[in-house]
Structure formats: structure tokens, C-alpha cells
Coordinates of C-alpha atoms in Angstrom, one line a residue:
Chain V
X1 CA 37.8 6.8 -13.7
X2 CA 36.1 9.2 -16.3
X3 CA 35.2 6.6 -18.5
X4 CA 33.3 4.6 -16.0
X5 CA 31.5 8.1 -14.6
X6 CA 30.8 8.4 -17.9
X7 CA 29.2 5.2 -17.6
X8 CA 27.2 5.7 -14.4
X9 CA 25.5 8.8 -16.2
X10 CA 24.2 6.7 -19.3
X11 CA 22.8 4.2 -16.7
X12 CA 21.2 7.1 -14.6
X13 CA 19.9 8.2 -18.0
X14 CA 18.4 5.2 -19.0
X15 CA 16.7 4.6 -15.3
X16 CA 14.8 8.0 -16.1
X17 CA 14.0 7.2 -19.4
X18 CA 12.4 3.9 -18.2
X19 CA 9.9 5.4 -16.2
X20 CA 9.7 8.5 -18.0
X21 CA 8.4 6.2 -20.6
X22 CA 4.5 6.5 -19.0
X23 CA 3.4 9.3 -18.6
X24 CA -0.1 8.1 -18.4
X25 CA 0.7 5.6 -15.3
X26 CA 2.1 8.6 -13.7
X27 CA -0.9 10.8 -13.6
X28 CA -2.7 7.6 -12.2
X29 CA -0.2 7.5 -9.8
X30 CA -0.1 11.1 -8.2
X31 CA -3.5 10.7 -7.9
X32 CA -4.0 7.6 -6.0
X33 CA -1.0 9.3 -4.1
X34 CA -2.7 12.2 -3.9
X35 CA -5.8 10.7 -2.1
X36 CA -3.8 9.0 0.5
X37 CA -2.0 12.0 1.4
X38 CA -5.3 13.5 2.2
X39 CA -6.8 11.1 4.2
X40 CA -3.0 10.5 6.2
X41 CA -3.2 14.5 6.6
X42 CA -6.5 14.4 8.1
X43 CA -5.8 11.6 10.7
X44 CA -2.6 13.1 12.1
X45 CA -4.8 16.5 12.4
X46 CA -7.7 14.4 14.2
X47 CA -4.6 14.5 16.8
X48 CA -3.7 18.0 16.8
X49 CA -7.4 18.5 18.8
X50 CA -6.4 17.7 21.5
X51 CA -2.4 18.1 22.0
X52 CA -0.2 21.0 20.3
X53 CA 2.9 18.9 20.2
X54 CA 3.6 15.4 19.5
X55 CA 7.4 14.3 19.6
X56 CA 8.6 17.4 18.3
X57 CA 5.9 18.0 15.5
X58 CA 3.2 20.8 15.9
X59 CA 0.2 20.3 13.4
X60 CA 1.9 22.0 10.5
X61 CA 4.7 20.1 11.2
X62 CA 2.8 16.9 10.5
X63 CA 1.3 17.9 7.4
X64 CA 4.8 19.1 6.1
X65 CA 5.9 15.4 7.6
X66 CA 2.7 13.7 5.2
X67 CA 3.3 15.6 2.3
X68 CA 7.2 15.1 1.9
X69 CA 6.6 11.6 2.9
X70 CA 4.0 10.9 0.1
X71 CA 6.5 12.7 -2.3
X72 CA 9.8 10.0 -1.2
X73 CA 7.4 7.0 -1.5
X74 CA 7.9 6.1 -5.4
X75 CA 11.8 8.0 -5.2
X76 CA 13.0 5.8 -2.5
X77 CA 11.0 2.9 -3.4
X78 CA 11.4 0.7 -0.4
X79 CA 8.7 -2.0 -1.5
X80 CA 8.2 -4.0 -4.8
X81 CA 11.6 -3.9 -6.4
X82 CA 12.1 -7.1 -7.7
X83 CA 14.5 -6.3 -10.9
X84 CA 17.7 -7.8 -9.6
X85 CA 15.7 -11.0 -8.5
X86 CA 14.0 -11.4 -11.7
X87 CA 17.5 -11.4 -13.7
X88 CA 18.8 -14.1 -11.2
X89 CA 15.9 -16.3 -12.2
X90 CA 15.6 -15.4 -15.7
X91 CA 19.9 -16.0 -16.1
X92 CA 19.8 -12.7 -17.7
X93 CA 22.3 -11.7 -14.5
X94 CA 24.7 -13.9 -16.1
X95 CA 24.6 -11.4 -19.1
X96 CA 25.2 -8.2 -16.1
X97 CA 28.2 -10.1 -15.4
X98 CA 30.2 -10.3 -18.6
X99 CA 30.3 -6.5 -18.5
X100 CA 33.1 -4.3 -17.1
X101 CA 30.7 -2.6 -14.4
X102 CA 29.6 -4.5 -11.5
X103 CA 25.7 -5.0 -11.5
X104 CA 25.4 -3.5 -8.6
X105 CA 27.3 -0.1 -9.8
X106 CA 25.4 -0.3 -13.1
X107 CA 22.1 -1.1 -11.0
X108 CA 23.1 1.7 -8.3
X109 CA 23.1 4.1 -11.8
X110 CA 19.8 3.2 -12.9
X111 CA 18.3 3.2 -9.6
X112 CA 19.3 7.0 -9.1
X113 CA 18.3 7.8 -12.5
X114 CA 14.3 6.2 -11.8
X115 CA 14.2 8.4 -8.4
X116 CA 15.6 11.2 -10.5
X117 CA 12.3 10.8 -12.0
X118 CA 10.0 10.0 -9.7
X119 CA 11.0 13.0 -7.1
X120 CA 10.1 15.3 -10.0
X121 CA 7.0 13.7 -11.3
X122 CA 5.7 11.5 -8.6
X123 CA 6.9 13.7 -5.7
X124 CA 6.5 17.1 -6.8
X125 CA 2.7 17.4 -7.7
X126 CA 1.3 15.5 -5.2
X127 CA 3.3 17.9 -2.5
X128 CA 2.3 20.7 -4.7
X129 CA -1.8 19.9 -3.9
X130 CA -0.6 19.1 -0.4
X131 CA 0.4 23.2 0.0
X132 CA -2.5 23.8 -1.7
X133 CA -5.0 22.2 1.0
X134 CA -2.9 22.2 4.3
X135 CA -0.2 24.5 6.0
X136 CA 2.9 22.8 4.8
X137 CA 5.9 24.7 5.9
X138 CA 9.0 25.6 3.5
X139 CA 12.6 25.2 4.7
X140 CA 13.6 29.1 4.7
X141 CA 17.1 28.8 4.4
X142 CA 19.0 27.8 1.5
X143 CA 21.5 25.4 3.4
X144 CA 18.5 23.2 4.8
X145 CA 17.3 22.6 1.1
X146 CA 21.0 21.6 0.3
X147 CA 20.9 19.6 3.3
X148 CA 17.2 18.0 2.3
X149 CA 18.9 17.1 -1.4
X150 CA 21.6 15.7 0.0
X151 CA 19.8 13.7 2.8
X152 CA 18.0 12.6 -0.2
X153 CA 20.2 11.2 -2.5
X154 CA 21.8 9.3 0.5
X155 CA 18.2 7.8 1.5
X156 CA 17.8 6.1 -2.1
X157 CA 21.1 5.0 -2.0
X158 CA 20.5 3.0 1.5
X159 CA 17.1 2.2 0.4
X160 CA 18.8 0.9 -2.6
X161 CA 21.1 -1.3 -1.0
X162 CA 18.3 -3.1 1.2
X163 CA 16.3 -3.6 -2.0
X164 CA 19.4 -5.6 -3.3
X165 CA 19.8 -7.7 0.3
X166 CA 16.1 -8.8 -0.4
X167 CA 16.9 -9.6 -3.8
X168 CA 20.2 -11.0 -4.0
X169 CA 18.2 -13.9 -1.8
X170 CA 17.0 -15.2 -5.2
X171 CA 20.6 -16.3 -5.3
X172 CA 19.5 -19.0 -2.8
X173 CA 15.5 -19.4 -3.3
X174 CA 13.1 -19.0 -5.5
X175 CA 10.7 -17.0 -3.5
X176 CA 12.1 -14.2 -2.9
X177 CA 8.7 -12.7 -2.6
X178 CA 8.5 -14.0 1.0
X179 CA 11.8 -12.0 1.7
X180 CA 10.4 -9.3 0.4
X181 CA 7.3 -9.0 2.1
X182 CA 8.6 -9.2 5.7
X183 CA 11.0 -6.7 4.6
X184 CA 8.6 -4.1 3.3
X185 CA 6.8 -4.8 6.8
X186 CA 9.2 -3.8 9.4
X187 CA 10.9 -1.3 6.5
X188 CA 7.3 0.7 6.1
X189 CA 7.0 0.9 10.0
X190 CA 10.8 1.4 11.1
X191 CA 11.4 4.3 8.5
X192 CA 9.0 6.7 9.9
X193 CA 6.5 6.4 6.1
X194 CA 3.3 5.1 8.1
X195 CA 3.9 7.4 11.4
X196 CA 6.9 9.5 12.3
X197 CA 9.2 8.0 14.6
X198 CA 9.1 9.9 17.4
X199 CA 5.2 9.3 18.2
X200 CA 6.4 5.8 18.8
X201 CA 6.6 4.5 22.3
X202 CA 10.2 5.1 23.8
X203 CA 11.2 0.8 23.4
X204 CA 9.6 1.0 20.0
X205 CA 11.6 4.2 18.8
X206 CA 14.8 2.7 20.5
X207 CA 14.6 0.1 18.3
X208 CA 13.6 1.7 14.9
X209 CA 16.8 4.2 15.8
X210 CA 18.7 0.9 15.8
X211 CA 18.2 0.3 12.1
X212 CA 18.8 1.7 9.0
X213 CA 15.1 2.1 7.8
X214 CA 15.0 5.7 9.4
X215 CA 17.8 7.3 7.1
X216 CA 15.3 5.9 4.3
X217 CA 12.1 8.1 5.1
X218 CA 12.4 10.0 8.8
X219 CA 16.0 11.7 8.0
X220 CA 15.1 13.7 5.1
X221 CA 11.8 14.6 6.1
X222 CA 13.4 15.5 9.5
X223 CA 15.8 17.8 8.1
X224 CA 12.6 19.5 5.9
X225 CA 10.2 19.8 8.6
X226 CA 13.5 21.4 10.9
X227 CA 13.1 18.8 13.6
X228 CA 16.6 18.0 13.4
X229 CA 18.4 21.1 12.5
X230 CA 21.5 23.2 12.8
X231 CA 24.6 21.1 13.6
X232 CA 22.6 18.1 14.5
X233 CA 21.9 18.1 10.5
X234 CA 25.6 16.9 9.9
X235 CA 25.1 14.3 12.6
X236 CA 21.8 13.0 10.9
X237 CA 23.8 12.6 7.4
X238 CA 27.1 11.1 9.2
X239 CA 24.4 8.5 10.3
X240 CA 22.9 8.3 6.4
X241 CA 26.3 7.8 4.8
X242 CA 27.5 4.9 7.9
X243 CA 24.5 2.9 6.9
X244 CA 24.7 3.4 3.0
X245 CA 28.3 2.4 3.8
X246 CA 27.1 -0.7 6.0
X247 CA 24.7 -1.6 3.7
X248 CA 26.7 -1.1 0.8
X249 CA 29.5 -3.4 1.7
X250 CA 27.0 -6.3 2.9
X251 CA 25.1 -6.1 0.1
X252 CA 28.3 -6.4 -2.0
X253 CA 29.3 -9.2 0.2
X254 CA 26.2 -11.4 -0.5
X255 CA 25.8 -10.4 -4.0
X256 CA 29.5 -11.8 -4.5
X257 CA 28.6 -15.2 -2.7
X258 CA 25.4 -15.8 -4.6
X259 CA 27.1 -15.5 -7.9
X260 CA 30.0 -18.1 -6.9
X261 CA 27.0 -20.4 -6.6
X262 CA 25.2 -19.0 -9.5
X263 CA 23.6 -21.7 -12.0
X264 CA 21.9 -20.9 -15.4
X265 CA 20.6 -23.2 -17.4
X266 CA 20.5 -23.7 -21.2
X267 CA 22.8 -22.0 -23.9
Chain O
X1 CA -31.7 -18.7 -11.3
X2 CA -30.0 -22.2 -12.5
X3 CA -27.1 -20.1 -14.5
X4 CA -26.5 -18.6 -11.1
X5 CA -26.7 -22.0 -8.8
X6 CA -24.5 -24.1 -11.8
X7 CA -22.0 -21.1 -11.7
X8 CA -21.7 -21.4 -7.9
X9 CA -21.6 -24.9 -8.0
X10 CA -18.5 -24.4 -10.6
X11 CA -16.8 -21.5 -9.1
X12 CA -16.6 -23.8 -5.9
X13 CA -15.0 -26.4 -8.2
X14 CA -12.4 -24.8 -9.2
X15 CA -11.7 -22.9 -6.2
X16 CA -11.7 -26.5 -4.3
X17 CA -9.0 -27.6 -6.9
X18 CA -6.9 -24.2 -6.5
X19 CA -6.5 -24.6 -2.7
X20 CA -6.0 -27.9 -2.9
X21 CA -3.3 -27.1 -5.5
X22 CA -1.5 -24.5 -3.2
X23 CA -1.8 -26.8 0.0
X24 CA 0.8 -29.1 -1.8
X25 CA 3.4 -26.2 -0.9
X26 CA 3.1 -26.3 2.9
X27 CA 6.0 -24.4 4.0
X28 CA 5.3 -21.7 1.9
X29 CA 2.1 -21.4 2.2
X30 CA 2.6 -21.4 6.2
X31 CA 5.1 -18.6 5.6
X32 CA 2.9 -16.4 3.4
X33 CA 0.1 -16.7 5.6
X34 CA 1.8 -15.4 8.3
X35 CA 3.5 -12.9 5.9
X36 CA -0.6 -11.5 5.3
X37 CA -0.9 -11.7 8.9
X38 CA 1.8 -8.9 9.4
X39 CA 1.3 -6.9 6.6
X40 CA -2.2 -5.8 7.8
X41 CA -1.5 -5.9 11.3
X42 CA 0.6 -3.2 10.1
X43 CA -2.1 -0.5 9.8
X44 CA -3.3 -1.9 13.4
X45 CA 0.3 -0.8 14.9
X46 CA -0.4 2.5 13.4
X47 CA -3.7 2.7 15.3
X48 CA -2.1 1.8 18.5
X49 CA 0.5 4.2 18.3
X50 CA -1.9 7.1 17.6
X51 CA -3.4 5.9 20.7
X52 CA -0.4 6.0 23.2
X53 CA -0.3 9.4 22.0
X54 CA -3.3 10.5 22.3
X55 CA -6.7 9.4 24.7
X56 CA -9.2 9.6 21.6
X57 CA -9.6 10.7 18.4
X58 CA -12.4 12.4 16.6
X59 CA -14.5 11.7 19.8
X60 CA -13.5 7.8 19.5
X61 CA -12.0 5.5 22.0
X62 CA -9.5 3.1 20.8
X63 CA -11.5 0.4 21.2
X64 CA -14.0 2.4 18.9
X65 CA -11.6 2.8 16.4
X66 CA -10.7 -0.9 17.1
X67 CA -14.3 -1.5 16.2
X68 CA -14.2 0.1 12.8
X69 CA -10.9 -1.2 11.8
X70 CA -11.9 -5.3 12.5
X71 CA -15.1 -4.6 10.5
X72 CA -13.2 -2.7 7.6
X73 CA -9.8 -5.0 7.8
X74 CA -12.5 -8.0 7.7
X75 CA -14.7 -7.1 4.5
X76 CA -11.7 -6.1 3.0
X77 CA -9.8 -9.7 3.5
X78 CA -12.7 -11.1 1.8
X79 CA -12.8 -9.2 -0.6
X80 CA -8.9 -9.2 -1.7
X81 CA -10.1 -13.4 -1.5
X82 CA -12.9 -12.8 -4.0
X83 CA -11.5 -10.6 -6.3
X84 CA -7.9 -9.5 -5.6
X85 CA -6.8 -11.2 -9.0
X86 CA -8.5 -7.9 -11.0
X87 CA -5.3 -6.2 -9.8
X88 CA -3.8 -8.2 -12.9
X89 CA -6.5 -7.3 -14.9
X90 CA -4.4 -4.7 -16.8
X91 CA -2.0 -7.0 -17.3
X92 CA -4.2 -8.9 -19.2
X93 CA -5.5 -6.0 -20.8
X94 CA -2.2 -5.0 -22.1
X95 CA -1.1 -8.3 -23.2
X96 CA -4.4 -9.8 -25.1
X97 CA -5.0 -12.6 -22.5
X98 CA -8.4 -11.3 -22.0
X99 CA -9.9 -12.4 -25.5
X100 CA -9.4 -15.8 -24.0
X101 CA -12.4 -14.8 -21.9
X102 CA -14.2 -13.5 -24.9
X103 CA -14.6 -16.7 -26.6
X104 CA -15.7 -19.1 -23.2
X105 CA -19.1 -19.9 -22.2
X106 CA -19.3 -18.1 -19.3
X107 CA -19.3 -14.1 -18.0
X108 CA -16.1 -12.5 -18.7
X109 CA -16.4 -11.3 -14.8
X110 CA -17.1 -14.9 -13.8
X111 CA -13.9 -15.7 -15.3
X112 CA -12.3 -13.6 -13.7
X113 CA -13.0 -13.8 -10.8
X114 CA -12.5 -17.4 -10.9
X115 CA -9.5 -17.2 -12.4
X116 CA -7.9 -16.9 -9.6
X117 CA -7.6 -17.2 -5.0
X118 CA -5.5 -16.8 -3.1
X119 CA -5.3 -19.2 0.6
X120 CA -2.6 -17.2 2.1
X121 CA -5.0 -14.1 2.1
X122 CA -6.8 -16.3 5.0
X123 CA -4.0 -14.4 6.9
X124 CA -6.2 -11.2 6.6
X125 CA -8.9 -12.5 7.8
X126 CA -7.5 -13.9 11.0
X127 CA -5.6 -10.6 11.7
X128 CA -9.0 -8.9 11.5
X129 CA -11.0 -11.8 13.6
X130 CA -8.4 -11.4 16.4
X131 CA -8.9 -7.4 15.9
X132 CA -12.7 -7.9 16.4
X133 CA -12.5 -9.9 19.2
X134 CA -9.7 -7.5 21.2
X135 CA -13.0 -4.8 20.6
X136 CA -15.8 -6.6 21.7
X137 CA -14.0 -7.7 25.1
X138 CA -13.0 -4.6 25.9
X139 CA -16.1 -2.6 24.9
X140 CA -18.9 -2.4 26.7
X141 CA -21.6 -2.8 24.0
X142 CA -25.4 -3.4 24.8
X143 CA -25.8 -6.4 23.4
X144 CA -30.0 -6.9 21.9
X145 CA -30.6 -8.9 18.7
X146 CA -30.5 -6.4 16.2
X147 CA -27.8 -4.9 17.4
X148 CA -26.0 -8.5 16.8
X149 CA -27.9 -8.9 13.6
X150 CA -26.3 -5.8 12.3
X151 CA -22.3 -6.8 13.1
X152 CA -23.4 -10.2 11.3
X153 CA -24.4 -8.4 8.6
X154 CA -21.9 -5.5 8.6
X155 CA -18.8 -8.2 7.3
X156 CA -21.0 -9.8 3.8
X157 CA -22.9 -6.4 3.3
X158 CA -19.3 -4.3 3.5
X159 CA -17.4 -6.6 1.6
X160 CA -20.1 -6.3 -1.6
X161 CA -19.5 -2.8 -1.4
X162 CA -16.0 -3.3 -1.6
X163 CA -15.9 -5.4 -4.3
X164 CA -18.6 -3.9 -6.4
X165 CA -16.3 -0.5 -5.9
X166 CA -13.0 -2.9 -6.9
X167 CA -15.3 -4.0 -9.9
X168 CA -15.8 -0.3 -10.5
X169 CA -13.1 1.3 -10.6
X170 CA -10.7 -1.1 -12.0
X171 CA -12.9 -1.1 -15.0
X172 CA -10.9 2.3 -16.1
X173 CA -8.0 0.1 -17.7
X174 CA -10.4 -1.5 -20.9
X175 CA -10.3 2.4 -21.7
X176 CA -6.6 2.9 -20.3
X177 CA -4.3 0.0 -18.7
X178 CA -2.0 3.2 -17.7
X179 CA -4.9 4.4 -15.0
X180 CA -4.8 1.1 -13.3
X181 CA -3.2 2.6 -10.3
X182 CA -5.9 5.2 -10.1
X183 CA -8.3 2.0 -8.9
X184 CA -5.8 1.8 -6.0
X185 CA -7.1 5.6 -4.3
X186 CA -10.1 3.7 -4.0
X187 CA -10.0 0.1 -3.1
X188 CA -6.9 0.2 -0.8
X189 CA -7.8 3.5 -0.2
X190 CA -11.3 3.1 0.7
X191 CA -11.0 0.8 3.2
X192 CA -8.1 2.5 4.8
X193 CA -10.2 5.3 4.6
X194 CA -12.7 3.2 6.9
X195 CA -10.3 2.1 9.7
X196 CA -11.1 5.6 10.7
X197 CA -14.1 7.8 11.7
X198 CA -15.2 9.3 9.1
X199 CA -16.3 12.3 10.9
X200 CA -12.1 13.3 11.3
X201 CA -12.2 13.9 7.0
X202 CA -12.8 17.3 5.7
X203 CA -16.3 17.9 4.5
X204 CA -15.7 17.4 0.8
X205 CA -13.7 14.3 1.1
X206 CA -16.1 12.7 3.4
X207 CA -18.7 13.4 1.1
X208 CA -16.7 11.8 -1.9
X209 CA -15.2 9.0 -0.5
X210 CA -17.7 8.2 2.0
X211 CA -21.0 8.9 0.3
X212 CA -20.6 8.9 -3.3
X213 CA -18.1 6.1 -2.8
X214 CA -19.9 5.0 -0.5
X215 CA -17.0 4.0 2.1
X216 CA -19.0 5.0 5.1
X217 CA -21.4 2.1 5.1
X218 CA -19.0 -0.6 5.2
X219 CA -17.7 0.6 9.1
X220 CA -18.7 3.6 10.5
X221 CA -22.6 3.6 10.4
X222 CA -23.1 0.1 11.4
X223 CA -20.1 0.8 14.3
X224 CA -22.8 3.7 15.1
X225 CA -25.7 1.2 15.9
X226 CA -23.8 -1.1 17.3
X227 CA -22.0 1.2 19.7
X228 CA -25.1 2.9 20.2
X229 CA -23.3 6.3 20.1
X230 CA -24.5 9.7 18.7
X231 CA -23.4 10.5 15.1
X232 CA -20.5 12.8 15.9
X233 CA -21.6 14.2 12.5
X234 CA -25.6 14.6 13.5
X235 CA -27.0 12.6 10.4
X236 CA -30.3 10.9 10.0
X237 CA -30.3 7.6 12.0
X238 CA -31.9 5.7 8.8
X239 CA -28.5 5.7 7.3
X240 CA -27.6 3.4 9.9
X241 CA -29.8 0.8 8.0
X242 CA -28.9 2.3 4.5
X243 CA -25.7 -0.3 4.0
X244 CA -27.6 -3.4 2.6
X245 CA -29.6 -1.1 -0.1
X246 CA -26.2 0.9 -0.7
X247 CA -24.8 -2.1 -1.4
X248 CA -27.2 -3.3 -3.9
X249 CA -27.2 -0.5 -5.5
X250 CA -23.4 -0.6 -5.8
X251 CA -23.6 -4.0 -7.1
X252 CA -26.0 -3.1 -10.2
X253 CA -23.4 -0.1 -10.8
X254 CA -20.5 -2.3 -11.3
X255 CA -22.0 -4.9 -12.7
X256 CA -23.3 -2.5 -15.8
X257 CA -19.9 -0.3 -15.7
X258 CA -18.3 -3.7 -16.3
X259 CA -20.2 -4.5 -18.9
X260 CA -19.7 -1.0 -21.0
X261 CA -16.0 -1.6 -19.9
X262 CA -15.6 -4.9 -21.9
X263 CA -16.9 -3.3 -24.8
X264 CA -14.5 -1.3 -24.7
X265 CA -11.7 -3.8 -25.2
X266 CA -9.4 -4.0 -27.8
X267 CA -7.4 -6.7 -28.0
X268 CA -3.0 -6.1 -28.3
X269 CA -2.1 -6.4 -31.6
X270 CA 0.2 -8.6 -32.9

């Protein structure tokens, strides 16, 4: 059990090195992230003319919403995560197999390791400018910001889970780019990254609240903004840790499958 | 003037064998053209959703805003066509590919832009079409020739401008293939920043992206002719004309900026 904790660390640590590896591509990053932010700010505002409250958010509200969304963008990493897929084409998975950690534990590792990273270096600054410009609101209590860490760690792990559903279908095609896309479509609008949930229309919301692309983006920054709060906070993580569950076990499932059909050629 | 009809003449040559080429892969093709369809009718969702919450925004109507988006979703399709390949320009950068281009007969920008195109991205260009149409129905524009004369123009004029800023900006990785996502603020960026009216930005950042980059030609003054509607932000009607000369100019830019960039160059050792 210790041994194999043990083992999760070094992965986590290697996931952080990866990326910590570029510094240079980071700063290009935050500020291309950065940018966005702005302009995203500025639109919800435009709103805020005429109406002081839009499902639950007041204008600093949405700001706060833009800010801590632009900030989980490269942690969760929803879109563009191909590195189980390319190991099923390339054989190399067949290598990820021989070892005494499942891929997807080892993977899970790495993966928490990279957002590690990326909340710090991708998230932070471009927030950071974000206070700077607009009135983003602080969570004042100290059990909201545990809450928000928590709510956090549970969103990459779900996010992490559907990356590996659209990747495990390499197991079955070669374009798993296809998958992908239409994945990164209804994931970007469904979790609450391009415009909170609750502005959607009632039918629309319904069904986002049916998925698990909400506990990805809209739960955290839910619980930072305050719009969910007080008890309903446990209820909001309950619903994050069902889906990582759910998620979890079918992305086990189909992992599983594709290997017992698994091919790789040469020697 | 030859140079330029010969390089046509073999740009459409190649391009002719590339579709070809990826028309062999129906199904797929059919699925990522669809797949292009969704992704930008994305940011068209957004809009609409805006809208059910609210009855304008920045002084526009939705079918105002509908206006600007067809106009900026549309230059921008043909431009990801054209030149959406330089987004693996750093890749080639970083790798030494590019002194292949060095050695050839031909423009290194020639080559790469016709390295490379895309069918599926024909997806874009219908999502924006059927965006554009949705806007003129329901609008009630004025119709008189030059108003006409400028939405034709608004879709080749916007989409130099877009690719002369792509040209740009992407330049930045012959100094450093690290700053490649840097290009992004300003390509995808820039024409999301047109979808919108301009006159919702804050001063400086409409002045930035919208005038030094000059984003706000592309949609929202030619939208302002057309529509016929009074410049939210009270500035001289001339601009409203500006977008062809902006454009040139834009064009010159990138094509010198390009041509310091490659001299810049180093190839990957090894």
C-alpha cells in the first residue's frame, strides 16, 4: 500500500516536471490566457448594463466566475489530451502494461502532478491580473478555500477520466481525433467554461445538470464565487466524487476491453 | 506579375491534388466536416444564450450581433483554409523541417502556405454562411448598392487582415518556438474579439486590439455601414471605408515582419 503511494508520488512528480520543463511556453501561455480573460470579462459586463443579477451572479460575481475559469482551463485540461491515445498507436502502451501499476493509476499520477503545475503557473497569474483590472471577489472563509481545493482536485480527476474515455477509443480506431472533437464540443459548453450554467435556458441547464461536465468547471468555480454555499457545498462534492466514481469505473471498464483486443506490431 | 500568376497557377495545383487526396477518405471527411460545423457553432450558442438573458447588448440587437459574428466567423474560416497550417510552424521550427524550404525555388511563405489545406475546414465556412443568412432575414437592412458592395467586400478584405495578423504574429517563434501560443491572443483571439461590438471593450483594449491590431475593421465598421447605425463610439464615418487600406497596409507589415523573421532562423542542430 505504501510502496505503491510511494509510487503515485514519483508519477505526480514527474507530471510537474514535464511541464515545468517550459517555462518559456508558459509565459506565452498566461498571456494568450490573459487576453481572453479580458475580452470574456468585458462581454459578461456588457450584460450587467442592463440587469443586476443573472442566475445567481451579480457583476462581480461574473468576473470572479471569468477569472477562476481562465485559471482551471490548462489544470483541468478538458480538450487536447491525446497521450493515452498516442501510446495505443505507437505500441508503447504495451510497455505501460508490463508494469505493476495499472496505466490508468500511473496516468491518474501524472495527470495530478501536470495540474499541480498548471494551477500554480497557468492559473495563478492570469487570476492575479484579473484582481488587478476587475472586482474579483475572495472566498472569506477559510473552509470555502478548503472546499474550492477540494472541489478542485475532484474536477481533474473527473476531467481526467473523460480524457481517457475519448482516448481509450484508439483501442478501436485510428482517429480518435474525431472522438475527441465532439467531445471537447459538448464538454466546453456543458461544463459552464464558455458561459455559466445557470444563464442557460431552463431545458438547456436541465440537461448540462444531467452530465458530468459541470463538476469539471461550474462546481469549483461555484463554490469560489459562493453561489453554492454552506451545506449545499457537501451536496455539490457528493455529486463530484459520484461522477469521478462513475467515470472512473467506465473508463476502467473500456480501458480493460481495449487491451484484450490490443495488437502491436513488430518486435 | 508572371511570378505571381505561375505561383497561383501552382498553388491551385497542388491544392487540387490535396483535396482530391483527402476526398478518398469519405467517411471521415463527412465526419470532420460536421465536427468544424459544431465546433464554431459553439461560440454562436454562446451568443444566443447571452441573448435569452438579456434584450441587447452594448446597444446591439442579436441579430446585430448576429451580423458581426457571420462576417468575423466567415473571414476567419477562410483564413484557418489559407493559412491555418502556420500553427505547425513551430513545429517545424523546432525540428529543422524548415531548411527544407530554404533550399526550394519558391518563397519560404509560399511554401508554406501551400504546404498544407484543410477540406474539412469548409465546415466553418458553412456554419458562418447559415449565420449570415439567419441575420439578413431577420434584419431589416436598407438595401442600396454600396451598402451591398461593402458586405461583399467585408468577407475577402477581413480575411487579409486576418491572415496578414496570423502571418504576423506567428512570426515570434523564428526568435522563440516557446512564444507560439502568444500568436493564439491574437488570431483566435482577434476574431473572437470581433463576434462582438467593440464598443463593449474597455478603452485601452479596444484601442489595442481593435486599432493597432486592427480587429475592428474586419466586422464592426463595415456592420456600421451596412446597418446604417450610429457609431455607438461617435468616430469619424471615414473609418467605415478605412478596411481595404488597413488591410493593405497589414499585408506589407507581415509580409516584411516575415521576411526579418526567416532571417532569424536557425536551424536544430543535430
Amino acid at each position: 500500500m505504501l510502496a505503491s503511494l510511494r509510487a503515485d508520488l514519483a508519477m505526480a512528480r514527474r507530471g510537474y516536471a514535464r511541464y515545468a520543463a517550459y517555462p518559456g511556453a508558459a509565459l506565452a501561455g498566461i498571456f494568450t490566457n490573459t487576453v481572453f480573460g479580458f475580452m470574456r470579462a468585458f462581454i459578461l459586463l456588457a450584460l450587467y448594463q442592463q440587469r443586476a443579477n443573472i442566475g445567481g451572479y451579480d457583476a462581480s460575481a461574473a468576473v470572479t466566475y471569468v477569472w477562476v475559469g481562465q485559471a482551471l482551463l490548462m489544470t483541468v485540461f478538458m480538450w487536447g489530451w491525446l497521450d493515452i491515445a498516442v501510446r495505443i498507436r505507437t505500441g508503447d502502451i504495451a510497455t505501460d502494461l508490463v508494469r505493476p501499476i495499472h496505466p490508468l493509476r500511473a496516468a491518474l499520477g501524472f495527470d495530478l502532478g501536470r495540474a499541480a503545475y498548471h494551477i500554480v503557473f497557468r492559473g495563478i497569474p492570469p487570476f492575479v491580473v484579473g484582481m488587478a483590472f476587475f472586482p474579483v471577489r475572495l472566498p472569506s472563509e477559510i473552509a470555502v478555500w478548503i472546499a474550492f481545493l477540494v472541489s478542485l482536485v475532484l474536477a481533474v480527476v473527473v476531467s481526467f477520466f473523460f480524457r481517457v474515455l475519448y482516448n481509450v477509443v484508439g483501442f478501436w480506431t485510428t482517429d480518435v481525433r474525431g472522438t475527441m472533437m465532439l467531445g471537447g464540443i459538448i464538454a466546453n459548453l456543458f461544463s459552464g467554461f464558455l458561459i455559466p450554467v445557470s444563464f442557460f435556458p431552463d431545458w438547456l441547464a436541465a440537461i448540462a445538470r444531467a452530465t458530468p461536465f459541470p463538476s469539471i468547471v461550474q462546481t469549483p468555480i461555484d463554490i469560489f464565487v459562493g453561489t453554492v454555499s454552506g451545506p449545499a457545498i457537501v451536496g455539490a462534492l457528493v455529486t463530484q466524487i459520484a461522477w469521478a466514481i462513475a467515470l472512473g469505473l467506465a473508463a476502467r471498464w473500456t480501458f480493460d476491453l481495449g487491451v484484450r483486443r490490443l495488437v502491436v506490431q513488430g518486435g | 506579375m508572371g511570378d505571381l500568376r505561375e505561383g497561383a497557377a501552382l498553388y491551385l495545383r497542388i491544392t487540387a491534388a490535396r483535396i482530391r487526396a483527402q476526398l478518398q477518405y469519405r467517411a471521415s471527411f463527412a465526419l470532420e466536416t460536421v465536427g468544424m460545423f459544431f465546433v464554431t457553432f459553439l461560440d454562436f450558442v454562446v451568443i444566443l444564450i447571452i441573448f435569452a438573458n438579456v434584450p441587447a447588448l452594448a446597444g446591439w440587437s442579436r441579430a446585430e450581433v448576429a451580423l458581426l459574428y457571420a462576417i468575423s466567423a466567415l473571414c476567419f474560416a477562410f483564413t484557418d483554409l489559407v493559412v491555418g497550417q502556420l500553427d505547425w510552424l513551430s513545429e517545424w521550427v523546432r525540428n529543422g523541417t524548415f531548411d527544407g524550404m530554404l533550399v526550394r525555388p519558391r518563397g519560404t511563405l509560399f511554401q508554406v502556405i501551400s504546404s498544407d489545406f484543410q477540406i474539412r475546414r469548409v465546415g466553418k465556412i458553412v456554419q458562418g454562411l447559415l449565420v449570415l443568412v439567419y441575420a439578413l432575414v431577420v434584419l431589416d437592412i436598407q438595401w442600396t448598392p454600396a451598402r451591398a458592395l461593402m458586405l461583399a467586400a467585408a468577407i475577402p478584405v477581413g480575411t487579409v487582415i486576418f491572415i496578414s495578423i496570423w502571418v504576423l504574429t506567428i512570426s515570434i517563434v523564428f526568435w522563440t518556438v516557446d512564444g507560439r501560443e502568444a500568436a493564439n491572443a491574437f488570431t483566435y483571439g482577434g476574431s473572437f474579439l470581433a463576434q462582438f461590438p467593440i464598443n463593449l471593450y474597455d478603452r485601452w483594449l479596444r484601442r489595442f486590439l481593435g486599432y493597432v491590431v486592427p480587429i475592428a475593421f474586419v466586422a464592426y465598421f463595415p456592420s456600421l455601414y451596412i446597418l446604417d447605425k450610429p457609431d455607438p463610439l461617435g468616430l469619424p464615418s471615414i473609418l467605415q471605408f478605412a478596411a481595404p487600406v488597413v488591410a493593405v497596409v497589414t499585408a506589407i507589415a507581415a509580409g516584411l515582419v516575415w521576411r526579418v523573421a526567416v532571417r532569424h532562423y536557425q536551424s536544430a542542430g543535430g
